[in-house]
mmCIF file of C-alpha atoms in Angstrom:
data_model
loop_
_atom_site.group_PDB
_atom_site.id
_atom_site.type_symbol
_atom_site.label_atom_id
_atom_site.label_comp_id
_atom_site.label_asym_id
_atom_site.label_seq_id
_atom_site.Cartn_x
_atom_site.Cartn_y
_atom_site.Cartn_z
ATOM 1 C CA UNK N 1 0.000 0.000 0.000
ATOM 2 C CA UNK N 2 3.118 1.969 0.793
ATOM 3 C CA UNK N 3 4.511 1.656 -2.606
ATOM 4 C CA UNK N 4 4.884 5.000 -4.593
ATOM 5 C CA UNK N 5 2.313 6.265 -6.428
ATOM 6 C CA UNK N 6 -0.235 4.968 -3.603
ATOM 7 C CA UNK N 7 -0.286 7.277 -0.791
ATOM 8 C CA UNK N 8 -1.981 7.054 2.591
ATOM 9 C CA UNK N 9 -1.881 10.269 5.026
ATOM 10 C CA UNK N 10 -0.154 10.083 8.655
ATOM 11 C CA UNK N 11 -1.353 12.691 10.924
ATOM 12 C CA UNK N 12 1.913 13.523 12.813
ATOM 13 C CA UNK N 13 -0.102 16.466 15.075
ATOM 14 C CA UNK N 14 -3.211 15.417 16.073
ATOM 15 C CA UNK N 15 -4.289 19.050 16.272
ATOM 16 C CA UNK N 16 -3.752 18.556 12.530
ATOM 17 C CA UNK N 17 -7.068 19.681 10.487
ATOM 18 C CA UNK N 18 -7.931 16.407 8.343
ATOM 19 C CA UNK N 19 -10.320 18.476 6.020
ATOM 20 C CA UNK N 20 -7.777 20.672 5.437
ATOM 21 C CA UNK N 21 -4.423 17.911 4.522
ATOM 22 C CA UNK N 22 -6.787 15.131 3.152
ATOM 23 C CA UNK N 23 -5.486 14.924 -0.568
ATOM 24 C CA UNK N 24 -8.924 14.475 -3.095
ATOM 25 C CA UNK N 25 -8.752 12.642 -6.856
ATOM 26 C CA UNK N 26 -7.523 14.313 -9.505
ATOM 27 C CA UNK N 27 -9.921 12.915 -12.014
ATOM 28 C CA UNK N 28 -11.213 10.080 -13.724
ATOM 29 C CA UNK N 29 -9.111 8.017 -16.525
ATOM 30 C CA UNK N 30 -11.853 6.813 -19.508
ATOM 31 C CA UNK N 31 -9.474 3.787 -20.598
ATOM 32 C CA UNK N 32 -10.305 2.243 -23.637
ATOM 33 C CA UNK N 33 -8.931 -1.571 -24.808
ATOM 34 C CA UNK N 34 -8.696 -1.212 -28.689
ATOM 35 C CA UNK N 35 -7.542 -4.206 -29.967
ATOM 36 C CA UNK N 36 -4.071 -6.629 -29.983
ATOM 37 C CA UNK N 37 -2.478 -8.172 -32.535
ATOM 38 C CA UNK N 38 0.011 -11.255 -33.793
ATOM 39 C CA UNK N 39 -0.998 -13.547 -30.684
ATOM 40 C CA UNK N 40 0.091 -16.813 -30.941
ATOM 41 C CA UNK N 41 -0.166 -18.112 -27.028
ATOM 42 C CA UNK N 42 2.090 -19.108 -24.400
ATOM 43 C CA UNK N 43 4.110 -22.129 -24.749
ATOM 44 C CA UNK N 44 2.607 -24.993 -24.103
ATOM 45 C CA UNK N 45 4.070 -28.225 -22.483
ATOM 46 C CA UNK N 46 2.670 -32.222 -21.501
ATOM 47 C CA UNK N 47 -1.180 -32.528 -22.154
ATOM 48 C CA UNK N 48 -1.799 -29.344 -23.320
ATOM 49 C CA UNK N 49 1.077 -29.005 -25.932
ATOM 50 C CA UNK N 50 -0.023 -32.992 -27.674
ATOM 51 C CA UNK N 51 -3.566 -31.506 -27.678
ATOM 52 C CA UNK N 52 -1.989 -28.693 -29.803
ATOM 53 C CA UNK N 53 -1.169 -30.989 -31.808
ATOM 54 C CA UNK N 54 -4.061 -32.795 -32.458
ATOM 55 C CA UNK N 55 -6.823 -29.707 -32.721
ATOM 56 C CA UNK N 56 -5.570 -26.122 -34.105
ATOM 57 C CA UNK N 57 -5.655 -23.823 -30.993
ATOM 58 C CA UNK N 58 -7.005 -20.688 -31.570
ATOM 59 C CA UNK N 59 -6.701 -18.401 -28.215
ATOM 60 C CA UNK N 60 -9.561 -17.143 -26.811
ATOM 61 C CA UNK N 61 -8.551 -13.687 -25.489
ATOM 62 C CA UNK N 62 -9.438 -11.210 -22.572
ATOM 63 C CA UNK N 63 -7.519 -8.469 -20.529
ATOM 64 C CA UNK N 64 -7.162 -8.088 -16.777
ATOM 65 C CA UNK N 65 -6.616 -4.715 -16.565
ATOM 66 C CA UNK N 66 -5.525 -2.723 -13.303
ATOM 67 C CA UNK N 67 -5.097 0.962 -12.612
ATOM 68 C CA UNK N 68 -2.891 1.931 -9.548
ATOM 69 C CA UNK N 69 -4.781 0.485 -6.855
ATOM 70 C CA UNK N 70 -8.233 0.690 -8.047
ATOM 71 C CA UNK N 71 -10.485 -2.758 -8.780
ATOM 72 C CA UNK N 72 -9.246 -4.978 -11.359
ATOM 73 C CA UNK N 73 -11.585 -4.719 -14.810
ATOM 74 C CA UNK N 74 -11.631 -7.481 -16.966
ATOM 75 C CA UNK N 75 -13.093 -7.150 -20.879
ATOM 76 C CA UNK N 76 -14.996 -9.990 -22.590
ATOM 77 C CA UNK N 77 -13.441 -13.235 -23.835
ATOM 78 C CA UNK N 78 -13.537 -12.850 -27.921
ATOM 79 C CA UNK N 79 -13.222 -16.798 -29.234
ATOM 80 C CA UNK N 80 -10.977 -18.010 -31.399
ATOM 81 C CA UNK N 81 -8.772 -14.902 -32.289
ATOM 82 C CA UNK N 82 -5.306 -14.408 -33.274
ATOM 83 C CA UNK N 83 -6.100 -10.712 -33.930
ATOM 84 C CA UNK N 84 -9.050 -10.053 -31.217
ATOM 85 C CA UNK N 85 -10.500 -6.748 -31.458
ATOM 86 C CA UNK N 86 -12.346 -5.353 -27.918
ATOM 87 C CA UNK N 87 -13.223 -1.615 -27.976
ATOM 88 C CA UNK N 88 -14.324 -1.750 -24.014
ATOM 89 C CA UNK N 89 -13.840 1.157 -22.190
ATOM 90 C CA UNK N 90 -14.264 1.338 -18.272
ATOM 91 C CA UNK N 91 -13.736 4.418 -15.600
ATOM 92 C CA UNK N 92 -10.827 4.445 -13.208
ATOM 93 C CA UNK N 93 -10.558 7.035 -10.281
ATOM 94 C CA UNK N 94 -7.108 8.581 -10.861
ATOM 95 C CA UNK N 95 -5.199 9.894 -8.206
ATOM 96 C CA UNK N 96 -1.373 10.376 -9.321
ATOM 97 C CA UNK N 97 -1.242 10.869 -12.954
ATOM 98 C CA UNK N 98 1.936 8.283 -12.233
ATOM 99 C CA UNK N 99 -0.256 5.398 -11.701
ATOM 100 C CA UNK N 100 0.896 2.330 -13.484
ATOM 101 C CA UNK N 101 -2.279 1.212 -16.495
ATOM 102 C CA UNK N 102 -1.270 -2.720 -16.156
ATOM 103 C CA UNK N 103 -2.650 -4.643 -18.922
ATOM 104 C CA UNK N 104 -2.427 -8.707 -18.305
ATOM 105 C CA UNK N 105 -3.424 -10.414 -21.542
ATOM 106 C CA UNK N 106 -4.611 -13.814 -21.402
ATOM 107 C CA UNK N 107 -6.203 -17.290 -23.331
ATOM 108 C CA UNK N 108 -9.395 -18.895 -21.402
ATOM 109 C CA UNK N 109 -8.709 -22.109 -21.134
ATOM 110 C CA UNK N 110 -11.292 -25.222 -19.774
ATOM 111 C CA UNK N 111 -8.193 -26.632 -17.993
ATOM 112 C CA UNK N 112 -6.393 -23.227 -16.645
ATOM 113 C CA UNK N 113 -6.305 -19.840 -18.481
ATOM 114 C CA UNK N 114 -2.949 -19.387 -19.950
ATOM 115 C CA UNK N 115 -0.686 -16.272 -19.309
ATOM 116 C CA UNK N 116 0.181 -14.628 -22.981
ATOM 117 C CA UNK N 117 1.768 -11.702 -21.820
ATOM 118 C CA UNK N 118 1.817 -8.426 -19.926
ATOM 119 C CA UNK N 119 1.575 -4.615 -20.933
ATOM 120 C CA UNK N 120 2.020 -1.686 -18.821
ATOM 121 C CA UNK N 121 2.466 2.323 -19.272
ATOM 122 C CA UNK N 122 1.284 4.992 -16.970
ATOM 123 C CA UNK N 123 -1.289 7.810 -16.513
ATOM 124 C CA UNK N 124 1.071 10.330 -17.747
ATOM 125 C CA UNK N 125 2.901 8.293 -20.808
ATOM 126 C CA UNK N 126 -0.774 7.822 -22.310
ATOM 127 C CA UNK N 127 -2.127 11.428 -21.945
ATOM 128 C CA UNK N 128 1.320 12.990 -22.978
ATOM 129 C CA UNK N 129 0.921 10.763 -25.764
ATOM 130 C CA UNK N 130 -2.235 12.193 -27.208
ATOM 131 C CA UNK N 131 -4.255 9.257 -25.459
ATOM 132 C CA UNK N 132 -3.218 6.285 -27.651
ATOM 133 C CA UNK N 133 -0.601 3.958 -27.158
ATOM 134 C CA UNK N 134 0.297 0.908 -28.810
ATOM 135 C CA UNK N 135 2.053 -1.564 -25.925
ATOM 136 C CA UNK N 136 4.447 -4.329 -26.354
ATOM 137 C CA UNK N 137 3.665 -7.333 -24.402
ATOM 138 C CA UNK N 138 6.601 -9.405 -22.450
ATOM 139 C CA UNK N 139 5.994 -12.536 -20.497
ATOM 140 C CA UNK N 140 8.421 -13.943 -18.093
ATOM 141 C CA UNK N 141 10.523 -10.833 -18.729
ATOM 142 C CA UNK N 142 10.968 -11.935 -22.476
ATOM 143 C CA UNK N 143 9.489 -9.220 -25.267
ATOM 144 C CA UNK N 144 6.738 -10.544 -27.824
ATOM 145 C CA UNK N 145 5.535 -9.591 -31.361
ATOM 146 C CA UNK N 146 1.896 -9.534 -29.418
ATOM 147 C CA UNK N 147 1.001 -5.919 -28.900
ATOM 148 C CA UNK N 148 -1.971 -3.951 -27.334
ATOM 149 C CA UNK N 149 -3.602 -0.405 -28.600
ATOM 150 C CA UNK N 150 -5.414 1.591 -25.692
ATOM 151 C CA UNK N 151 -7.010 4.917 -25.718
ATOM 152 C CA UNK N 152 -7.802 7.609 -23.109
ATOM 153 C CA UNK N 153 -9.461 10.572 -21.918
ATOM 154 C CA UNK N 154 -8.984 12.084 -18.435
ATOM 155 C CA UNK N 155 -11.805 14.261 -16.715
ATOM 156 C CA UNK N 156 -11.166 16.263 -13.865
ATOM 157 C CA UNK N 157 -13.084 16.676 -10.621
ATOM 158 C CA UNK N 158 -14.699 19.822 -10.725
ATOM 159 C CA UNK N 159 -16.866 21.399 -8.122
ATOM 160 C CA UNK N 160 -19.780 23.312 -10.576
ATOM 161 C CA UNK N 161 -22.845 22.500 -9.991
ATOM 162 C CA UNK N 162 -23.566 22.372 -13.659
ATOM 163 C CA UNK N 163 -20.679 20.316 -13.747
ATOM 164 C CA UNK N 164 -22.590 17.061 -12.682
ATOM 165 C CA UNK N 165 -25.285 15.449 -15.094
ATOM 166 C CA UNK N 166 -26.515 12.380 -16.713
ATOM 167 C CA UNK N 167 -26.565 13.599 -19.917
ATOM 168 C CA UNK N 168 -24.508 11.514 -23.293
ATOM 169 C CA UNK N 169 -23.048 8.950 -20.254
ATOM 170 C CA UNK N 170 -22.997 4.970 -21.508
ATOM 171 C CA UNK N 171 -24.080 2.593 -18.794
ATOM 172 C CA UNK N 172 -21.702 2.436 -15.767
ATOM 173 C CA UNK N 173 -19.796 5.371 -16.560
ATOM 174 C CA UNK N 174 -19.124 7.624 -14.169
ATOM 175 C CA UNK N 175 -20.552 11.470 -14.135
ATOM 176 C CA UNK N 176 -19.089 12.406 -11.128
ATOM 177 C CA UNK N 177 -17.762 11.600 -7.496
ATOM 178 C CA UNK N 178 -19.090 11.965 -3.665
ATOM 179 C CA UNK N 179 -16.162 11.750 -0.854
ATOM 180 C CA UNK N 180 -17.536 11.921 2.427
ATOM 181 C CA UNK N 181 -14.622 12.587 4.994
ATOM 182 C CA UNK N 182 -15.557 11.687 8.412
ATOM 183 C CA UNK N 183 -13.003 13.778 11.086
ATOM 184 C CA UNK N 184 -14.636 12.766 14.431
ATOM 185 C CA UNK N 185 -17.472 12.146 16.673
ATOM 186 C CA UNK N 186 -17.781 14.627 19.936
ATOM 187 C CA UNK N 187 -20.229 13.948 22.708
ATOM 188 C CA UNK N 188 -20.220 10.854 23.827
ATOM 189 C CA UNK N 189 -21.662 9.354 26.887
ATOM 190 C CA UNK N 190 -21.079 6.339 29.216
ATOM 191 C CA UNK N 191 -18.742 4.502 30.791
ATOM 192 C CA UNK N 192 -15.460 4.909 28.896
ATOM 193 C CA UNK N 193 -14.821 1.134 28.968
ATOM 194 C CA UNK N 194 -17.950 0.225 27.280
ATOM 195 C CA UNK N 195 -17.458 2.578 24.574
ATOM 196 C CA UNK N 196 -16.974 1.318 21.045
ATOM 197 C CA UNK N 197 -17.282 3.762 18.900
ATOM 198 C CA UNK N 198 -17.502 3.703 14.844
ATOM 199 C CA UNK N 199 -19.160 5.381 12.244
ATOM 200 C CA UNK N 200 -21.195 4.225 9.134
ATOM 201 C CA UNK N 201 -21.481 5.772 6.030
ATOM 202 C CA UNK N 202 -24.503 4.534 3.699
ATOM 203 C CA UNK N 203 -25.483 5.777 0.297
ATOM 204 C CA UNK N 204 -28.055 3.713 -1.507
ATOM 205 C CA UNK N 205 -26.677 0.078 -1.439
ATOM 206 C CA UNK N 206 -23.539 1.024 -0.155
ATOM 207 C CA UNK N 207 -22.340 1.645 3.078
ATOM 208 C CA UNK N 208 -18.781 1.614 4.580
ATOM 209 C CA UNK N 209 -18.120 1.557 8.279
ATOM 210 C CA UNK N 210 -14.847 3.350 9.958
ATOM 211 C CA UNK N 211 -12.286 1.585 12.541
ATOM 212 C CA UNK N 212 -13.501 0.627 15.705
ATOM 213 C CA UNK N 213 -12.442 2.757 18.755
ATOM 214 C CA UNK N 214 -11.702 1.905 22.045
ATOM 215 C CA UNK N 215 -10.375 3.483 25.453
ATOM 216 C CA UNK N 216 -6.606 3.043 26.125
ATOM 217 C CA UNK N 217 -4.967 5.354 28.484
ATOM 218 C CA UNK N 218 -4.220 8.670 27.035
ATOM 219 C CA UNK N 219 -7.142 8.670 24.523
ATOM 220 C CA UNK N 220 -10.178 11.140 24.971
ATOM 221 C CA UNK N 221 -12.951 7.945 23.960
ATOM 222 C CA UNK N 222 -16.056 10.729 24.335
ATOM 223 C CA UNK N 223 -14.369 12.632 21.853
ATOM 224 C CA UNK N 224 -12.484 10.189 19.216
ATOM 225 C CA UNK N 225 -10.550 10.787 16.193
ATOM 226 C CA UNK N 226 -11.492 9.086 12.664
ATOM 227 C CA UNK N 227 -9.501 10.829 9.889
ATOM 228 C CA UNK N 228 -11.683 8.641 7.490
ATOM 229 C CA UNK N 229 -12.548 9.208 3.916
ATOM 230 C CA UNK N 230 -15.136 7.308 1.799
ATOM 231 C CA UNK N 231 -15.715 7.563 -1.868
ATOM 232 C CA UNK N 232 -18.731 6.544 -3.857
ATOM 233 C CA UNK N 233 -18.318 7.001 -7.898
ATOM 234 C CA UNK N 234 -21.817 8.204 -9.371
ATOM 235 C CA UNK N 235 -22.690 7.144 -12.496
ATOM 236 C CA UNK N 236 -26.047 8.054 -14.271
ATOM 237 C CA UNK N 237 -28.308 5.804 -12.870
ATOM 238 C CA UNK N 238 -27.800 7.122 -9.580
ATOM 239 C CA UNK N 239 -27.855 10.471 -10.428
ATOM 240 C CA UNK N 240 -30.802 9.802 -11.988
ATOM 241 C CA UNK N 241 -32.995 9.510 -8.419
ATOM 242 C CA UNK N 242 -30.175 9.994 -5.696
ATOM 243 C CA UNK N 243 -30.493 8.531 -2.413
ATOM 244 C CA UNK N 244 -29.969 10.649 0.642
ATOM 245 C CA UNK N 245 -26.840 9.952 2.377
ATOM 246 C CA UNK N 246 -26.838 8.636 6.225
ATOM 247 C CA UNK N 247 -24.384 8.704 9.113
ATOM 248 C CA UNK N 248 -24.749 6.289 11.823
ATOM 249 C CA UNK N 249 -23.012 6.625 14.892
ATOM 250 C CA UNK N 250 -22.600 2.904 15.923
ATOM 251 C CA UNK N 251 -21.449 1.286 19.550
ATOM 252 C CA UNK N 252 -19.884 -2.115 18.724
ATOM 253 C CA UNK N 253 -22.770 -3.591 16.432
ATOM 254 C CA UNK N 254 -25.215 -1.403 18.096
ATOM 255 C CA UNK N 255 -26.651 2.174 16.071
ATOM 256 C CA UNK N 256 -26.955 4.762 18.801
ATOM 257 C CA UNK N 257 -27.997 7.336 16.771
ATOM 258 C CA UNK N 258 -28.414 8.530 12.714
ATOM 259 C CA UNK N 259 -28.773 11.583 10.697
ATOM 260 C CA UNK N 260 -29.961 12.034 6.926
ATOM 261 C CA UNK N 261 -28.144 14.166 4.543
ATOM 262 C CA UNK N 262 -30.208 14.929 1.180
ATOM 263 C CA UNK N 263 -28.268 14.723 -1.828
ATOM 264 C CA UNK N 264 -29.183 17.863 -3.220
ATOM 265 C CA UNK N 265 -28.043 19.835 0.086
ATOM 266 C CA UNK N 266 -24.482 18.848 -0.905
ATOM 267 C CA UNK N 267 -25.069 19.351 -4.709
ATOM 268 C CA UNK N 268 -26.806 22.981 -3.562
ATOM 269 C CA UNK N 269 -24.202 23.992 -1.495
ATOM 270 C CA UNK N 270 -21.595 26.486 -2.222
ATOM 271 C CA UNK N 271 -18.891 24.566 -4.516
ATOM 272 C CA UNK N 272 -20.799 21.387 -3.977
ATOM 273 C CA UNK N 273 -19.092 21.125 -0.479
ATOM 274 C CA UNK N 274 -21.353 20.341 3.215
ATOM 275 C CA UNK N 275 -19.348 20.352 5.939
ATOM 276 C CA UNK N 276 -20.763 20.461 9.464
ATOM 277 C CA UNK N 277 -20.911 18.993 13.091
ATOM 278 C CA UNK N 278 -24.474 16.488 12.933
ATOM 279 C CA UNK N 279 -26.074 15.809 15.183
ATOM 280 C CA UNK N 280 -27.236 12.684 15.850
ATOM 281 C CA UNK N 281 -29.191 12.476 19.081
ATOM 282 C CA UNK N 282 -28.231 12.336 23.213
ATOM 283 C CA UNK N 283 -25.949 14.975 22.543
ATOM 284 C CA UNK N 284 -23.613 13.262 20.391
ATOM 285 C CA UNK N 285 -22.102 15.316 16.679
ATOM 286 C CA UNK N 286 -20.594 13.925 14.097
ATOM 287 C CA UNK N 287 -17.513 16.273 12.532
ATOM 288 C CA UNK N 288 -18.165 15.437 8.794
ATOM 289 C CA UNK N 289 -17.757 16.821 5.074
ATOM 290 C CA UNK N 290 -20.061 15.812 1.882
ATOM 291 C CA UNK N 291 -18.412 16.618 -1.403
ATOM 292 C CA UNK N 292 -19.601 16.155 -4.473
ATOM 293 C CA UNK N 293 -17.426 16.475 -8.095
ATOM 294 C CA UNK N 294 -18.932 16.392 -11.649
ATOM 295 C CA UNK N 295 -16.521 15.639 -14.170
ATOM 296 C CA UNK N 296 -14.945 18.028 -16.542
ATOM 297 C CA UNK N 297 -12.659 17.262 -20.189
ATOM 298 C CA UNK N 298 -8.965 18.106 -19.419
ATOM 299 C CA UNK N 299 -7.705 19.963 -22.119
#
């Protein structure tokens, strides 16, 4: 996780202002897999290689493709292909234009997919290189005549309101981003040893939860520190009828208290940005920001 471009933020001074040092996405990379050419397959050895022998083997190609650390994507499987052509283009959340675009091509296979060969480039390389590339793929460390062509745009986060719409997206594309950043939760009751603090985050079918607290000498447990952030990518769909958002303060497994956030308080709000102490009930706030980007074409 510690590996350069992925980043993670250490609060050194705990006086330290989390809304203030917490480091948002840049944008969002549109990657497009084009098409790859001259594959002939890995090598093949014992049962597989007489079968090769016996029945032409045509590969039956897909890519596992990988952005930094965002979820793996993988394209469909196009049969019998030396030349496959996919033109599938999925969303990745960008956040250091040095991310590494991995590109794993590979032959399904009833008895183990085989490994043809790997691609990679970066954020940058593409976009400084108009937003094509055509990628020579290597497997075991050993170059092939099997290449890859991929294309790009890259949209920034932007915080205009008319920034944000449904309008010319395809299906699961996404038109913009909500980062919820939860600092804290002041006000707590009870005795400090029983105290388990967390907090949940839901929007629509989604919901993430923060670490667990719990007293150890030194710590104020009626007033603990998150330094959390959640992200939910909006695509169209959503956008479309958008749920409310809700924070939960939980004790162990236990809600002790909620609060509602509409969507279209955050979306109204001046640059798109809600950032207040809620309040969830027996005295208890919760220190948290709603922010909402739409997505703009870099130049």
């Amino acid at each position: 996780m510690a590996v350069l471009p992925n980043r993670f933020l250490v609060k050194l001074d705990s006086s330290n202002d989390y809304f203030k040092t917490f480091q948002p996405h840049h944008g969002v990379l549109r990657l497009t897999i084009d098409n790859a050419t001259e594959i002939t397959g890995e090598k093949k050895s014992g049962a597989k290689r007489l079968l090769q022998k016996l029945v032409k083997d045509i590969p039956d190609c897909y890519c596992d493709v990988n952005v930094g650390a965002e979820g793996e994507w993988r394209t469909s499987t196009i049969k019998n292909k030396h030349d496959p052509q996919w033109n599938e283009t999925h969303d990745f959340l960008v956040t250091d234009y040095e991310q590494r675009i991995t590109i794993d091509l590979n032959d399904e296979d009833l008895g183990g997919d085989d490994d043809i060969g790997i691609a990679t480039t970066t954020v940058k390389q593409l976009l400084l290189n108009g937003g094509s590339q055509t990628l020579t793929l290597s497997h075991k460390g050993q170059p092939l005549e099997t290449k890859v062509t991929i294309h790009g745009k890259f949209f920034n986060f932007v915080g205009e309101s008319n920034s944000i719409s449904a309008s010319s997206q395809n299906e699961g594309e996404i038109c913009g981003l909500a980062t919820v950043l939860i600092a804290s939760v002041n006000g707590l009751n009870g005795q400090r040893d029983e105290l388990k603090p967390s907090v949940k985050v839901t929007w629509g079918d989604k919901e993430f939860v923060t670490p667990v607290k719990s007293y150890s000498p030194g710590t104020d447990i009626f007033n603990p520190s998150f330094d959390t952030a959640f992200r939910f990518p909006i695509t169209a769909e959503q956008l479309s009828n958008p749920h409310s958002f809700k924070l939960s303060l939980q004790n162990g497994t236990s809600e002790q208290g909620s609060v509602d956030i509409p969507f279209d308080s955050v979306t109204g709000a001046n640059g798109m940005n809600r950032e207040e102490e809620f309040d969830v009930g027996s005295g208890a706030t919760i220190r948290a920001r709603f922010s909402i980007r739409g997505l703009q074409l870099a130049e």
